[in-house]
Short mmCIF file of C-alpha atoms and ligand atoms in Angstrom, two decimals:
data_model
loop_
_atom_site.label_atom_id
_atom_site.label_comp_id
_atom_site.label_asym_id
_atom_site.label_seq_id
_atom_site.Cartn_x
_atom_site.Cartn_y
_atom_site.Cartn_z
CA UNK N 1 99.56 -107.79 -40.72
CA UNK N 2 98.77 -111.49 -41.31
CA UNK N 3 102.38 -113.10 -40.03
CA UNK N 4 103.55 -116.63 -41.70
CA UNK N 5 106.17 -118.82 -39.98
CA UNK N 6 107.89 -121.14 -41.95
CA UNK N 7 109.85 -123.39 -39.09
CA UNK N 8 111.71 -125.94 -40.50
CA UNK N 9 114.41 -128.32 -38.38
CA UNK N 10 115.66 -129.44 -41.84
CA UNK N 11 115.24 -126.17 -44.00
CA UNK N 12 113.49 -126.50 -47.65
CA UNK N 13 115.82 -125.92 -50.90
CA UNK N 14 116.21 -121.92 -51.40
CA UNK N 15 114.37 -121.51 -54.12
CA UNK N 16 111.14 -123.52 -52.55
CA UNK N 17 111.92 -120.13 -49.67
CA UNK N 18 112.10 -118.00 -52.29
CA UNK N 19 108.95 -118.96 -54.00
CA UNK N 20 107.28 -119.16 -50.18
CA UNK N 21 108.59 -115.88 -49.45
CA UNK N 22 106.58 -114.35 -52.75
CA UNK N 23 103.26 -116.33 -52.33
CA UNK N 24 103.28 -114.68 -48.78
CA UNK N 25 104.23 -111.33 -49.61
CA UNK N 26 102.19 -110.96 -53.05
CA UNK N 27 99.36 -111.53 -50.62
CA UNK N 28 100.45 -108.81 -48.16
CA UNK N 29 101.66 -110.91 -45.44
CA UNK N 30 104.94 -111.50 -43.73
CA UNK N 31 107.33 -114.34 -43.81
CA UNK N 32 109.37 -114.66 -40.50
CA UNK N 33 112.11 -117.92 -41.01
CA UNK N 34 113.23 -120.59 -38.32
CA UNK N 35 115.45 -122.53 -40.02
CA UNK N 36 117.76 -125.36 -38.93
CA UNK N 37 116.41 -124.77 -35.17
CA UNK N 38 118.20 -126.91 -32.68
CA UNK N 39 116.07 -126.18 -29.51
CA UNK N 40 112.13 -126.52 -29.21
CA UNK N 41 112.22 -123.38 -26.99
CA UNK N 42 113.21 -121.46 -30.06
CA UNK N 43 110.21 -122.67 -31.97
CA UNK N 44 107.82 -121.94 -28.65
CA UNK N 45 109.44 -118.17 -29.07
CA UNK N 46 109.34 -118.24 -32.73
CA UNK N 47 105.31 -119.44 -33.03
CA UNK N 48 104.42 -116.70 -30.14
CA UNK N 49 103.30 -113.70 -32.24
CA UNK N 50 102.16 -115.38 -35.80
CA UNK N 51 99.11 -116.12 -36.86
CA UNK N 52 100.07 -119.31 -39.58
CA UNK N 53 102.53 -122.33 -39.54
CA UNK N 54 104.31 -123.83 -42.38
CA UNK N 55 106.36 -127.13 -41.26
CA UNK N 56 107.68 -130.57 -42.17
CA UNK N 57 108.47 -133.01 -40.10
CA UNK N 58 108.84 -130.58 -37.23
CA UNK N 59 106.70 -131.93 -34.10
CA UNK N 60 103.54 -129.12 -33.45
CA UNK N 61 103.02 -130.76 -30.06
CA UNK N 62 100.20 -129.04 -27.66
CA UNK N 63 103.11 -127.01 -26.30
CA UNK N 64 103.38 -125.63 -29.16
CA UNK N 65 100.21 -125.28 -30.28
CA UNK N 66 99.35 -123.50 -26.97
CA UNK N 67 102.25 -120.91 -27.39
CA UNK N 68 100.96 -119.71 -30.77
CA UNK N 69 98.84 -117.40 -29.21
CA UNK N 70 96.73 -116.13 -31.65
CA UNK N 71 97.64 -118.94 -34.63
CA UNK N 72 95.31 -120.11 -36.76
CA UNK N 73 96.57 -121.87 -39.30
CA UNK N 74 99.29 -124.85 -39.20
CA UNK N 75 100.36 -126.48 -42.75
CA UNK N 76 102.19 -129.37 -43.16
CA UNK N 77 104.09 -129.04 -46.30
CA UNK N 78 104.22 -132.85 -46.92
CA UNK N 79 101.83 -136.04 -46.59
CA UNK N 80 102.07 -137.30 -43.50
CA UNK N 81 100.55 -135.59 -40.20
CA UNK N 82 101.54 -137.72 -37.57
CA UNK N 83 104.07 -135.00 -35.79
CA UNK N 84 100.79 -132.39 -35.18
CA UNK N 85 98.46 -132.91 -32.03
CA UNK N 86 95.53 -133.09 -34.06
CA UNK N 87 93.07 -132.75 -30.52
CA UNK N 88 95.56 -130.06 -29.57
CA UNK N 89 95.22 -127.57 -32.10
CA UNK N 90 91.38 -128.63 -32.81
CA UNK N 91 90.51 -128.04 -29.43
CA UNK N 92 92.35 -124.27 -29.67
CA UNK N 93 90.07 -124.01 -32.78
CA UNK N 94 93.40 -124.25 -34.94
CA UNK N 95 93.04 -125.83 -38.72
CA UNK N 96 95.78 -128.48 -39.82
CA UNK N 97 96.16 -128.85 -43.24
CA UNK N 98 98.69 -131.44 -45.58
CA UNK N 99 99.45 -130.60 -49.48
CA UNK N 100 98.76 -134.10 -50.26
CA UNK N 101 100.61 -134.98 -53.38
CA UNK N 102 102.97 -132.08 -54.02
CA UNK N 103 106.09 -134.51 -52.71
CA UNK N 104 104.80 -137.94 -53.76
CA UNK N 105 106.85 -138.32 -57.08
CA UNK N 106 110.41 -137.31 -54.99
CA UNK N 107 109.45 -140.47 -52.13
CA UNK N 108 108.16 -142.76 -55.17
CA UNK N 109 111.56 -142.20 -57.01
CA UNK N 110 113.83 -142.93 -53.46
CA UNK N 111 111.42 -146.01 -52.79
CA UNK N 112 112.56 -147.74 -56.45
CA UNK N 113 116.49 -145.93 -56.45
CA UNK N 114 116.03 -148.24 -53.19
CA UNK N 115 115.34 -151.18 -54.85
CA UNK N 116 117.95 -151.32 -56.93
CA UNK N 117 120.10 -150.63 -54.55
CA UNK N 118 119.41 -153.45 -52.36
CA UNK N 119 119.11 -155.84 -55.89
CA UNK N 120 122.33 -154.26 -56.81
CA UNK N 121 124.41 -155.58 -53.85
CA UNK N 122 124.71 -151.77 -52.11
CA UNK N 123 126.31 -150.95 -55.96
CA UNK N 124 129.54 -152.86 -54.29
CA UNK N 125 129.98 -154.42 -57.69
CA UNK N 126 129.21 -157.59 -56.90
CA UNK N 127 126.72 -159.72 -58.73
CA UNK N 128 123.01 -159.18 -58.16
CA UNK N 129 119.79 -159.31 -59.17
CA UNK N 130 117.29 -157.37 -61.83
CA UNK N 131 114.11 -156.08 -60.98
CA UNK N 132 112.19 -157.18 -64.09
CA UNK N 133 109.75 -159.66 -63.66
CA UNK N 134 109.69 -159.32 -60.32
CA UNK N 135 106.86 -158.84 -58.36
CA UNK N 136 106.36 -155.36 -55.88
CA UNK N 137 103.90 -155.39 -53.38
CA UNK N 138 102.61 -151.92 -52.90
CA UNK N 139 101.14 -151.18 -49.42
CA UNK N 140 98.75 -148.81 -49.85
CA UNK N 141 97.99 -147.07 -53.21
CA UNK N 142 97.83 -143.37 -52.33
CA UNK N 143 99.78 -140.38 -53.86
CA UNK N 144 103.02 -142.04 -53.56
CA UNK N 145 102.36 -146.04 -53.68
CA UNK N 146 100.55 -144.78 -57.52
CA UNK N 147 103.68 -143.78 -58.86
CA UNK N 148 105.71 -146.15 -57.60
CA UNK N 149 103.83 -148.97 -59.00
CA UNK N 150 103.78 -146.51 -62.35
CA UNK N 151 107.41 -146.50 -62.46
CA UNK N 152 108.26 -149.96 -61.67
CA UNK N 153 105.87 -151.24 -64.24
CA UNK N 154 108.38 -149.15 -66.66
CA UNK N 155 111.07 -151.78 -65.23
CA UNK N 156 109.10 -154.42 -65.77
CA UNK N 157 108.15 -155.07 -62.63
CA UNK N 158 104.62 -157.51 -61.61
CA UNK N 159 103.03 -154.92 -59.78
CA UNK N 160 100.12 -155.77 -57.04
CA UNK N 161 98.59 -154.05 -54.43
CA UNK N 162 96.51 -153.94 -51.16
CA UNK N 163 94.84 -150.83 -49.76
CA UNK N 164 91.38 -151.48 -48.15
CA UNK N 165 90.42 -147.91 -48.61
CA UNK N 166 90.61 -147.55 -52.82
CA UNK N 167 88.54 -149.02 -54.89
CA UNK N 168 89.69 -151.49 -56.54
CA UNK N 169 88.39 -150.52 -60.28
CA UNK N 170 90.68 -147.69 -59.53
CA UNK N 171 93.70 -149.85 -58.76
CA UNK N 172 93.18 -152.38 -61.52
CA UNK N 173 92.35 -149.46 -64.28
CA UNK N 174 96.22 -148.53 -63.60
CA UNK N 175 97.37 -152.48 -64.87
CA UNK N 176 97.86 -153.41 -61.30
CA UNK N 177 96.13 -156.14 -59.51
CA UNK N 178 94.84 -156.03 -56.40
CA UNK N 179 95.07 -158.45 -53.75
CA UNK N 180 92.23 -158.70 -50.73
CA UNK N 181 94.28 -159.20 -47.85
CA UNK N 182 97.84 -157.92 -46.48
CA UNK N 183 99.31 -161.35 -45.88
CA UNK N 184 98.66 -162.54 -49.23
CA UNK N 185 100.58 -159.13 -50.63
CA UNK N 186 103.17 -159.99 -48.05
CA UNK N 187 103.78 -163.91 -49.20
CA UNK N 188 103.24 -163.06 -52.75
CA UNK N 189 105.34 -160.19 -53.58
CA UNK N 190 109.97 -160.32 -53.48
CA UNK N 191 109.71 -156.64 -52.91
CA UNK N 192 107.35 -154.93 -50.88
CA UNK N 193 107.24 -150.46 -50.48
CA UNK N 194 105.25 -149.22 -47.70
CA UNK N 195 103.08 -146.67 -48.07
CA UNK N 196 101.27 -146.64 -45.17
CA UNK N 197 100.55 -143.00 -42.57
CA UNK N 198 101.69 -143.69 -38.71
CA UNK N 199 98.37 -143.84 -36.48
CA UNK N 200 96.96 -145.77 -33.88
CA UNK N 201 95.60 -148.50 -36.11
CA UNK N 202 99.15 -148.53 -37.86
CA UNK N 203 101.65 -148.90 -35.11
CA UNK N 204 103.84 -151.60 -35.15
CA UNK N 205 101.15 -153.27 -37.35
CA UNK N 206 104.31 -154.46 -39.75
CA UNK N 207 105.36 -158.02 -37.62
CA UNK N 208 107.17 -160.79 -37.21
CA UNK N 209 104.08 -163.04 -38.94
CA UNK N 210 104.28 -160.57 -41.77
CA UNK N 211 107.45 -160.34 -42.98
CA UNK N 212 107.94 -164.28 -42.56
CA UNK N 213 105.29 -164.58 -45.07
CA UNK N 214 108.15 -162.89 -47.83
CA UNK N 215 109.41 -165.18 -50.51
CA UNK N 216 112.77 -165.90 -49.71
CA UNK N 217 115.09 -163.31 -50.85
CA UNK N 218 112.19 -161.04 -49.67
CA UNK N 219 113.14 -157.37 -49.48
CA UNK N 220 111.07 -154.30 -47.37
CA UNK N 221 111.42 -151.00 -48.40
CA UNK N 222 110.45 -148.35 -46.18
CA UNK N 223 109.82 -144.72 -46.81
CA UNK N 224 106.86 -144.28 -45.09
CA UNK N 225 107.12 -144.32 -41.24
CA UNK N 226 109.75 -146.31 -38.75
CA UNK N 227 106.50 -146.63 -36.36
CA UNK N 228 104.46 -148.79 -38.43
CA UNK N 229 107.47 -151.50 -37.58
CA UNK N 230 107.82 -153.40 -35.38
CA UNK N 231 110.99 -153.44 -34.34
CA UNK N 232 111.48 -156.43 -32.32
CA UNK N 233 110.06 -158.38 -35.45
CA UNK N 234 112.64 -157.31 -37.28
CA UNK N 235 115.32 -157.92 -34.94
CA UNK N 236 113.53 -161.55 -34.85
CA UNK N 237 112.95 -161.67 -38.71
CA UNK N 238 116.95 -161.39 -39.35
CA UNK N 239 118.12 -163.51 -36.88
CA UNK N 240 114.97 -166.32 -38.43
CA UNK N 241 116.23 -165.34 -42.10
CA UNK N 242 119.28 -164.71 -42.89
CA UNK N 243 117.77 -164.11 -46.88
CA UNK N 244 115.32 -160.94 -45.68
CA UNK N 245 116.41 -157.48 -46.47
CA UNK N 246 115.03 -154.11 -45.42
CA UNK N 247 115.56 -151.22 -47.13
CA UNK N 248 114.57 -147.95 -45.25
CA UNK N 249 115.44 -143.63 -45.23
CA UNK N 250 114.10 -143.69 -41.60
CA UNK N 251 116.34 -145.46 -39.33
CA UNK N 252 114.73 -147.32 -36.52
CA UNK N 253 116.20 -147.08 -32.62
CA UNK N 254 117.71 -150.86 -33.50
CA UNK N 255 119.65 -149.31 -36.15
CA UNK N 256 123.07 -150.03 -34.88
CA UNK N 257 122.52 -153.54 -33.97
CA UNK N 258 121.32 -154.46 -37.49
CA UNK N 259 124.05 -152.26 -39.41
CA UNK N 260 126.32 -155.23 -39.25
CA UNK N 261 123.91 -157.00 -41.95
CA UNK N 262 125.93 -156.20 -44.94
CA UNK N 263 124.10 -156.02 -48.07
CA UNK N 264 120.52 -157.28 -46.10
CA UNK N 265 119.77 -153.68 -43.86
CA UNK N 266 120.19 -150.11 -44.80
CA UNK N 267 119.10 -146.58 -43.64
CA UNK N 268 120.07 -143.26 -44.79
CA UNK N 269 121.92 -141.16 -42.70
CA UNK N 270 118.49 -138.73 -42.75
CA UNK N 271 115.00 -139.36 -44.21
CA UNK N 272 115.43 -138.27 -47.81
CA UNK N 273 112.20 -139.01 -49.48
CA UNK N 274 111.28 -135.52 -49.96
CA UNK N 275 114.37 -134.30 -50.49
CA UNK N 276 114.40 -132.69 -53.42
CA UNK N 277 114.54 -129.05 -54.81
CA UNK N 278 111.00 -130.33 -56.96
CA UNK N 279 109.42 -131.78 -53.95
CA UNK N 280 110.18 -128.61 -51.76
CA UNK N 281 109.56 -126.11 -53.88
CA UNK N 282 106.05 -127.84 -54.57
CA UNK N 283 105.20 -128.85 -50.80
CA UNK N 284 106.41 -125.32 -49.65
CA UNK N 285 104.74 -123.25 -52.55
CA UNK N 286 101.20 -125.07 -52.29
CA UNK N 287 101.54 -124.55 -47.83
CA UNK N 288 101.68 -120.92 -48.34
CA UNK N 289 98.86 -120.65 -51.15
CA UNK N 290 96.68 -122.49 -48.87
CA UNK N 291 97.66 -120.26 -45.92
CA UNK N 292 96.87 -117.65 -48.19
CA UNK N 293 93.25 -119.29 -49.31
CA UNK N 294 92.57 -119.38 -45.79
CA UNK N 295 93.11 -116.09 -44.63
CA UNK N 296 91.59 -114.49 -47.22
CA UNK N 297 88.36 -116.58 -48.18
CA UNK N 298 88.31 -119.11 -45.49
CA UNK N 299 89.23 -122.21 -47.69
CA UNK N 300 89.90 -124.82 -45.82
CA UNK N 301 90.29 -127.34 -48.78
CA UNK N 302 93.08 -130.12 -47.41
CA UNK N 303 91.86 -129.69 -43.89
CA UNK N 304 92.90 -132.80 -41.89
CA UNK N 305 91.43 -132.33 -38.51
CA UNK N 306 87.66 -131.87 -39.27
C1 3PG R 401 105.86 -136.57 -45.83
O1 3PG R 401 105.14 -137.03 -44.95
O2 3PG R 401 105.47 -135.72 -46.63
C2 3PG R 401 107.25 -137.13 -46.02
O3 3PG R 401 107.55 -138.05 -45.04
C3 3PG R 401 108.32 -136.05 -46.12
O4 3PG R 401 108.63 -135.48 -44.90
P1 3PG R 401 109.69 -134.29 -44.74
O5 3PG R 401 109.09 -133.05 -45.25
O6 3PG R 401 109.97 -134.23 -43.28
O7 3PG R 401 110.91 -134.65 -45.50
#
C-alpha cells in the first residue's frame, strides 16, 4: 500500500490533517504523522519505509532524501522550495513539487496587518501614520505580491512594482505600475513587501545601497525569506538611519542586537505567514491530491525540479 508521510516541525491546523488524512485514504493509501518532531533522526526513521512526502518548511536535505528508501514523491505544501535538495532528490529520481498559490492570500494579509503595524507605532497608542496615499513597492508580483498590491489598493495605497520575470501588460492590467529597475522601486516607494524565493541569484541580494535608496521614513516588510538580506546592511542601514524600519515574521541571526529599535525593527516570535487554518487546510489538501495525481496517473503538474 502506497504510504504518505506528512512530517511537519510546526504541525498544520487539525482540520487541514483531517482533510489530508481523507484525500489519502479515499485514494487507498495510508497517512503515517510526524508532527512537532524535535530531532532530524526521527524524520530519517520516519521517511524510511514511505513512498511520498508532504512538508513545510521542514529541511528534505540529501540525508534525508537518501533515507527514503523507496520515496518517490516529496510535496511542499507551501511556495517556497528552498529547504529541499533539489540535485538530491533529482539525482535519486525523486519529484519535488510546491502548491503554488494555495497559501498566498494568508502571507499577503500578514505582509499589510504588518504595515499597519509598523505605521501604527507597534499599536502602542501613540500617534502615527496612515497608509493611504502612500506608495508600496511590491518586489516581485507572484501569487502573493498580486494580492498584496490588490489589498492595499483597497487602502488606498500607490501601488508599483518590479518583477523582471512578468510581463508587464499583466502587472499594469491589475492598476499597478511597473517600474524597470529595483533601485528605482527601492527610492520610490515608503513601503516596500518582499516577495522574492531564496536562491543563489537571491542571497543577500537586499543591501546596504538598496535600502539607502528608501524615502526617509522608509519601511521593509519581509515575509518572504531572511536570506535574501543582507544582514550586515541592515545592521549598517540602522545605525546610517535612524528613520528606516523593517518589518519581518522571519527573524534574522542579528535579531537581538536590533530588538532595542523600538518602534523601527520587529519579528515575530515564529514565521506566521501561512499560519492560518485557510492557508493549511488549502496547502495541505492540494499536497495530498497531487500525491495522489501522481501515484495514480503520473501527473506531475507543479513539478519544480525538472
Ligand atoms: C511558503 O513558502 O509557502 C511560506 O513561507 C510558508 O511556509 P510554512 O509552511 O513553513 O509556514
Amino acid at each position: 500500500m502506497t504510504k504518505v508521510l506528512v512530517a511537519t516541525e510546526k504541525p498544520f491546523a487539525k482540520a487541514a490533517v483531517d482533510g489530508i488524512r481523507k484525500v489519502v485514504e479515499e485514494a487507498g493509501f495510508q497517512l503515517v504523522l510526524l508532527e512537532k518532531y524535535t530531532a532530524q533522526n526521527d524524520l530519517l526513521k520516519a521517511v524510511a519505509d514511505v513512498d511520498a512526502l508532504i512538508i513545510r518548511s521542514d529541511k528534505a536535505t540529501k540525508e534525508v532524501i537518501e533515507a527514503g528508501k523507496i520515496l518517490k514523491i516529496i510535496v511542499r505544501a507551501g511556495a517556497g522550495y528552498d529547504n529541499v535538495d533539489l540535485v538530491a532528490a533529482t539525482e535519486k529520481g525523486i519529484v519535488v513539487m510546491n502548491t503554488p498559490g494555495q497559501n498566498s492570500n494568508a502571507v499577503a494579509e500578514l505582509a499589510i496587518g504588518m504595515m499597519l503595524f509598523m505605521a501604527r507605532g507597534n499599536f502602542k497608542g501613540i500617534s502615527g501614520t496612515e497608509l493611504k496615499g502612500k506608495k508600496l513597492g511590491i518586489h516581485a508580483y507572484g501569487n502573493v505580491g498580486k494580492i498584496v498590491a490588490q489589498i492595499a489598493k483597497g487602502f488606498g495605497m500607490q501601488v508599483f512594482a518590479f518583477d523582471p520575470f512578468v510581463a508587464k501588460e499583466q502587472i499594469e492590467k491589475d492598476g499597478v505600475k511597473v517600474l524597470n529597475t529595483v533601485e528605482e522601486l527601492y527610492s520610490t516607494c515608503n513601503y516596500v513587501s518582499l516577495h522574492i524565493p531564496a536562491n543563489e541569484k537571491t542571497k543577500s541580494t537586499i543591501n546596504f545601497d538598496l535600502l539607502s535608496k528608501m524615502p526617509k521614513g522608509g519601511t521593509l516588510v519581509n515575509t518572504a525569506r531572511k536570506e535574501v538580506i543582507c544582514e550586515d546592511s541592515l545592521k549598517s542601514i540602522f545605525a546610517a538611519r535612524d528613520d528606516f524600519k523593517y518589518i519581518t515574521d522571519i527573524a534574522p541571526a542579528c535579531h537581538s542586537e536590533l530588538s532595542a529599535l523600538e518602534n523601527r525593527y520587529y519579528a515575530t516570535p515564529k514565521k506566521q505567514g501561512a499560519e492560518t487554518s485557510e492557508a493549511n487546510i488549502n496547502a495541505g489538501i492540494a499536497a495530498a491530491k497531487q500525491i495522489v495525481g501522481f501515484v495514480k496517473s503520473g501527473n506531475k503538474t507543479f513539478q519544480v525540479n525538472k
